[in-house]
Short mmCIF file of C-alpha atoms in Angstrom, two decimals:
data_model
loop_
_atom_site.label_atom_id
_atom_site.label_comp_id
_atom_site.label_asym_id
_atom_site.label_seq_id
_atom_site.Cartn_x
_atom_site.Cartn_y
_atom_site.Cartn_z
CA MET A 333 4.32 -6.82 -7.59
CA ILE A 334 1.98 -5.19 -4.91
CA LYS A 335 -0.95 -6.77 -3.08
CA PHE A 336 -3.53 -5.10 -0.92
CA GLU A 337 -5.51 -6.80 1.82
CA ASN A 338 -7.82 -6.20 4.74
CA TYR A 339 -8.56 -2.55 3.96
CA GLU A 340 -11.07 -0.48 6.02
CA VAL A 341 -12.05 3.07 5.68
CA MET A 342 -13.43 4.98 8.62
CA GLY A 343 -14.12 8.47 10.20
CA TRP A 344 -16.91 9.66 7.63
CA GLU A 345 -19.30 10.80 10.36
CA HIS A 346 -16.75 12.96 12.10
CA ALA A 347 -15.15 14.25 8.86
CA ILE A 348 -18.50 15.43 7.54
CA ARG A 349 -19.51 16.98 10.71
CA GLY A 350 -16.19 18.77 10.92
CA MET A 351 -16.52 19.75 7.30
CA ARG A 352 -19.72 21.78 8.07
CA ASN A 353 -18.33 23.52 11.24
CA PRO A 354 -16.92 26.61 9.49
CA MET A 355 -20.39 27.55 8.23
CA ASN A 356 -22.38 26.09 10.92
CA SER A 357 -24.43 24.25 8.27
CA TRP A 358 -24.95 20.87 10.12
CA GLU A 359 -28.72 20.93 9.34
CA LYS A 360 -27.97 20.60 5.75
CA SER A 361 -26.07 17.28 6.21
CA ASP A 362 -27.91 14.34 4.72
CA SER A 363 -25.48 11.48 5.35
CA GLY A 364 -25.75 8.74 8.04
CA PHE A 365 -25.35 5.06 8.63
CA GLY A 366 -27.13 2.68 6.18
CA CYS A 367 -26.72 0.46 3.21
CA GLY A 368 -27.49 0.23 -0.50
CA ALA A 369 -31.31 0.34 0.57
CA GLY A 370 -30.77 3.77 2.17
CA LEU A 371 -30.20 5.24 5.56
CA CYS A 372 -30.93 3.16 8.62
CA SER A 373 -33.88 5.62 9.61
CA GLU A 374 -35.44 5.36 6.14
CA CYS A 375 -34.79 1.67 5.40
CA SER A 376 -37.50 -0.93 5.52
CA SER A 377 -34.98 -3.67 6.13
CA ASP A 378 -32.95 -4.20 9.42
CA PHE A 379 -30.03 -5.63 7.38
CA CYS A 380 -27.65 -2.82 8.25
CA CYS A 381 -28.58 -2.86 11.77
CA ARG A 382 -27.67 -6.58 11.88
CA ASN A 383 -24.59 -6.23 9.78
CA PRO A 384 -21.40 -6.04 12.14
CA ARG A 385 -19.79 -3.82 9.47
CA ILE A 386 -22.32 -1.01 9.22
CA CYS A 387 -22.02 1.33 6.21
CA TYR A 388 -21.98 4.97 6.12
CA VAL A 389 -24.00 6.61 3.20
CA THR A 390 -22.98 10.02 2.02
CA GLY A 391 -25.98 12.04 0.98
CA GLN A 392 -26.16 14.34 -1.98
CA ASN A 393 -25.63 17.72 -0.11
CA ASP A 394 -22.56 16.36 1.79
CA HIS A 395 -21.29 14.78 -1.40
CA ASP A 396 -21.49 17.93 -3.37
CA LEU A 397 -19.80 19.98 -0.64
CA MET A 398 -17.01 17.54 -0.39
CA LEU A 399 -16.43 17.60 -4.18
CA LYS A 400 -16.47 21.41 -4.18
CA LEU A 401 -14.00 21.67 -1.25
CA ALA A 402 -11.78 19.10 -2.80
CA LYS A 403 -11.53 20.94 -6.20
CA ASN A 404 -10.47 24.03 -4.30
CA GLY A 405 -7.38 22.25 -2.99
CA SER A 406 -5.98 20.72 0.23
CA VAL A 407 -6.37 23.81 2.34
CA HIS A 408 -10.25 23.76 1.89
CA ALA A 409 -10.55 19.96 1.77
CA LYS A 410 -9.28 19.53 5.31
CA TYR A 411 -11.96 17.05 5.92
CA ARG A 412 -9.97 14.53 3.88
CA ARG A 413 -7.40 14.32 6.61
CA MET A 414 -9.98 12.83 9.00
CA ILE A 415 -11.02 9.97 6.65
CA THR A 416 -8.62 7.12 7.69
CA VAL A 417 -7.63 4.09 5.66
CA TYR A 418 -6.10 0.99 7.08
CA VAL A 419 -4.75 -1.64 4.81
CA ASP A 420 -2.07 -4.46 4.59
CA ILE A 421 0.32 -3.91 1.75
CA THR A 422 2.83 -6.48 0.49
CA ALA A 423 5.43 -4.84 -1.83
CA PRO A 424 9.19 -5.05 -2.59
CA LEU A 425 11.62 -3.14 -0.71
CA TYR A 426 12.60 -0.89 -3.59
CA TRP A 427 8.88 0.37 -3.44
CA TRP A 428 8.80 0.74 0.33
CA LYS A 429 11.86 2.85 0.07
CA GLU A 430 9.97 5.40 -1.97
CA PHE A 431 6.77 4.96 0.00
CA ASP A 432 8.77 5.92 3.25
CA THR A 433 9.15 9.59 1.83
CA TYR A 434 5.52 10.05 2.92
CA LYS A 435 6.12 10.80 6.70
CA VAL A 436 3.04 12.90 7.54
CA GLY A 437 -0.39 11.33 7.91
CA THR A 438 1.04 7.76 7.75
CA VAL A 439 1.88 5.01 10.16
CA ALA A 440 3.10 1.62 9.29
CA ASN A 441 3.94 -1.62 11.26
CA SER A 442 6.11 -4.08 9.06
CA CYS A 443 7.03 -7.60 9.17
CA SER A 444 10.70 -7.68 10.67
CA THR A 445 13.26 -8.50 8.27
CA MET A 446 15.89 -8.34 10.97
CA HIS A 447 14.14 -10.74 13.37
CA LYS A 448 12.35 -13.07 10.74
CA ILE A 449 14.74 -13.33 7.88
CA ALA A 450 15.75 -16.90 8.70
CA GLU A 451 12.08 -18.03 9.57
CA ASN A 452 11.38 -19.59 6.21
CA GLU A 453 13.19 -20.78 3.19
CA PHE A 454 13.61 -18.31 0.34
CA THR A 455 11.59 -19.01 -2.71
CA PRO A 456 11.30 -17.03 -6.01
CA GLU A 457 7.69 -16.15 -4.86
CA ASP A 458 9.19 -13.95 -2.17
CA PHE A 459 10.58 -11.53 -4.63
CA SER A 460 9.14 -9.06 -7.21
CA CYS A 461 10.91 -10.60 -10.14
CA GLU A 462 8.04 -10.45 -12.91
CA HIS A 463 10.39 -8.26 -15.16
CA LEU A 464 13.51 -10.28 -14.85
CA ASP A 465 14.57 -11.82 -18.12
CA TYR A 466 15.72 -15.53 -18.83
CA ALA A 467 16.66 -14.76 -22.41
CA GLU A 468 18.63 -11.57 -21.97
CA LYS A 469 22.14 -12.15 -20.51
CA GLY A 470 24.99 -10.17 -19.11
CA ILE A 471 28.55 -10.78 -18.43
CA LEU A 472 29.40 -11.83 -14.93
CA LEU A 473 32.93 -11.69 -13.66
CA GLY A 474 34.33 -10.32 -16.82
CA ASN A 475 37.01 -8.26 -15.14
CA ILE A 476 38.37 -11.49 -13.45
CA LEU A 477 37.65 -14.40 -15.94
CA GLU A 478 39.27 -13.86 -19.33
CA ASP A 479 35.86 -14.50 -21.04
CA GLY A 480 33.43 -14.01 -18.16
CA ILE A 481 30.14 -16.01 -17.64
CA ASN A 482 26.96 -15.29 -19.42
CA VAL A 483 24.23 -15.10 -16.76
CA SER A 484 20.59 -14.10 -17.28
CA PRO A 485 19.03 -11.68 -14.68
CA LYS A 486 16.52 -14.39 -13.57
CA ASN A 487 19.21 -16.98 -13.10
CA MET A 488 21.32 -14.52 -11.08
CA LEU A 489 18.30 -14.13 -8.85
CA ASN A 490 18.07 -17.89 -8.55
CA TYR A 491 21.61 -18.08 -7.48
CA THR A 492 21.21 -15.31 -4.93
CA ILE A 493 18.19 -17.32 -3.61
CA GLU A 494 20.44 -20.35 -3.31
CA MET A 495 23.07 -18.40 -1.53
CA LEU A 496 20.56 -16.95 0.98
CA ASN A 497 19.33 -20.42 1.78
CA TYR A 498 22.80 -21.78 2.20
CA PHE A 499 23.52 -19.34 4.82
CA ARG A 500 20.10 -19.50 6.40
CA LYS A 501 20.73 -23.23 7.17
CA LYS A 502 24.24 -22.38 8.40
CA TYR A 503 22.70 -19.67 10.77
CA ILE A 504 19.91 -21.97 12.06
CA ASN A 505 22.40 -24.88 12.75
CA THR A 506 25.12 -22.70 14.47
CA ALA A 507 23.34 -19.38 15.56
CA ASN A 508 26.73 -17.67 14.26
CA LYS A 509 25.74 -14.06 13.71
CA ASN A 510 28.28 -13.86 10.78
CA TYR A 511 25.88 -16.03 8.63
CA TRP A 512 22.78 -13.89 9.65
CA TRP A 513 24.93 -10.93 8.22
CA GLN A 514 25.31 -12.65 4.84
CA MET A 515 21.54 -12.90 4.56
CA ILE A 516 20.87 -9.31 5.69
CA GLN A 517 23.51 -7.83 3.31
CA LEU A 518 22.85 -10.05 0.30
CA LEU A 519 19.07 -9.56 0.34
CA PRO A 520 17.90 -8.00 -2.89
CA SER A 521 15.71 -4.92 -2.81
CA SER A 522 13.12 -7.03 -4.74
CA TYR A 523 12.30 -8.94 -1.58
CA ASN A 524 8.62 -8.52 -0.78
CA GLN A 525 7.67 -7.12 2.78
CA LYS A 526 4.15 -6.91 4.27
CA ARG A 527 3.08 -3.88 6.30
CA THR A 528 -0.06 -2.80 7.99
CA VAL A 529 -0.45 0.80 6.95
CA MET A 530 -2.70 3.76 8.27
CA LEU A 531 -3.17 6.52 5.75
CA ASN A 532 -5.81 9.09 5.04
CA TYR A 533 -7.65 10.59 2.00
CA GLU A 534 -5.41 13.65 2.06
CA VAL A 535 -2.30 11.71 1.83
CA LEU A 536 -3.77 9.42 -0.89
CA ALA A 537 -4.77 12.69 -2.89
CA GLY A 538 -1.18 13.74 -2.93
CA ILE A 539 0.04 10.25 -3.98
CA TYR A 540 -2.57 10.01 -6.71
CA GLU A 541 -1.53 13.37 -8.32
CA TYR A 542 2.21 12.63 -8.40
CA ARG A 543 2.41 8.83 -8.72
CA ARG A 544 -0.29 7.66 -11.07
CA GLU A 545 1.98 7.94 -14.08
CA HIS A 546 4.96 6.68 -12.30
CA LYS A 547 7.65 4.52 -13.92
CA LEU A 548 7.16 1.82 -11.31
CA ASP A 549 4.13 -0.61 -11.90
CA GLU A 550 3.75 -0.72 -8.09
CA TRP A 551 2.79 3.00 -7.97
CA ARG A 552 0.47 2.71 -10.95
CA GLU A 553 -1.25 -0.31 -9.12
CA PHE A 554 -1.26 1.70 -5.93
CA CYS A 555 -3.13 4.58 -7.71
CA LYS A 556 -5.58 2.04 -9.27
CA TRP A 557 -6.25 0.64 -5.76
CA ILE A 558 -7.01 4.30 -4.57
CA THR A 559 -9.88 4.56 -7.27
CA SER A 560 -11.45 1.42 -5.72
CA LEU A 561 -12.02 3.27 -2.26
CA PRO A 562 -15.37 4.51 -1.35
CA TYR A 563 -16.12 7.92 -2.72
CA SER A 564 -12.53 8.07 -4.38
CA GLU A 565 -13.65 11.05 -6.49
CA ILE A 566 -13.03 13.31 -3.56
CA ILE A 567 -9.31 11.98 -3.91
CA THR A 568 -8.85 11.88 -7.75
CA GLY A 569 -11.55 14.36 -8.86
CA GLU A 570 -12.93 11.52 -11.13
CA ARG A 571 -16.50 10.93 -10.57
CA LYS A 572 -17.79 7.42 -10.28
CA GLU A 573 -21.02 5.58 -9.44
CA GLY A 574 -22.04 3.23 -6.68
CA ASN A 575 -20.06 4.76 -3.94
CA ASP A 576 -21.73 3.51 -0.65
CA VAL A 577 -19.05 3.15 1.91
#
């Protein structure tokens, strides 16, 4: 499971101006603030001037240059590093472990597992468990008990949640750090954590190229979300219509 909330993309004006610096071609720029009706200077409506979230519309000249530079690779598409994306992402710890390999061009503030693990009772909704099976069963403690116990993966998670809640209550009632350790070290990697993340279009271009066919559903959903961003074709190389920021 992965969820995206409160995303915002900014930096278009500066990125496009900087993109034209090498050839001193600023006079060819045809982008500006506006909305679906056009640029503010050309629009008969004052809607975009009243709108607190003013859009930035990329003109055809600038759009063509962005695509051309993007197709020539990251060395030429340096402007993508200046287009910044902020987003709240909720995803399991096993996905965050892979995301953390992206160290350059990313910043993240996460909800604290260390400080807030006992804040609320654990429920199945706190975990990415959509692929866990009730029907398929494995042998538990087969090396200790003669016949072992047949337990499904989904029930195993339910037992773990019960154990976490047991030690949560013990910790709340006693403040004994030993009970806190039982939660911290027993917590499955399927536990969902929320982080506010800052990325840029260049980072997203690298993620899209190497993760869109990934085995994890979360990476494929992440790449699908990338395609929903304004002018995502300069990230993916796949042209789409209706791209006002």
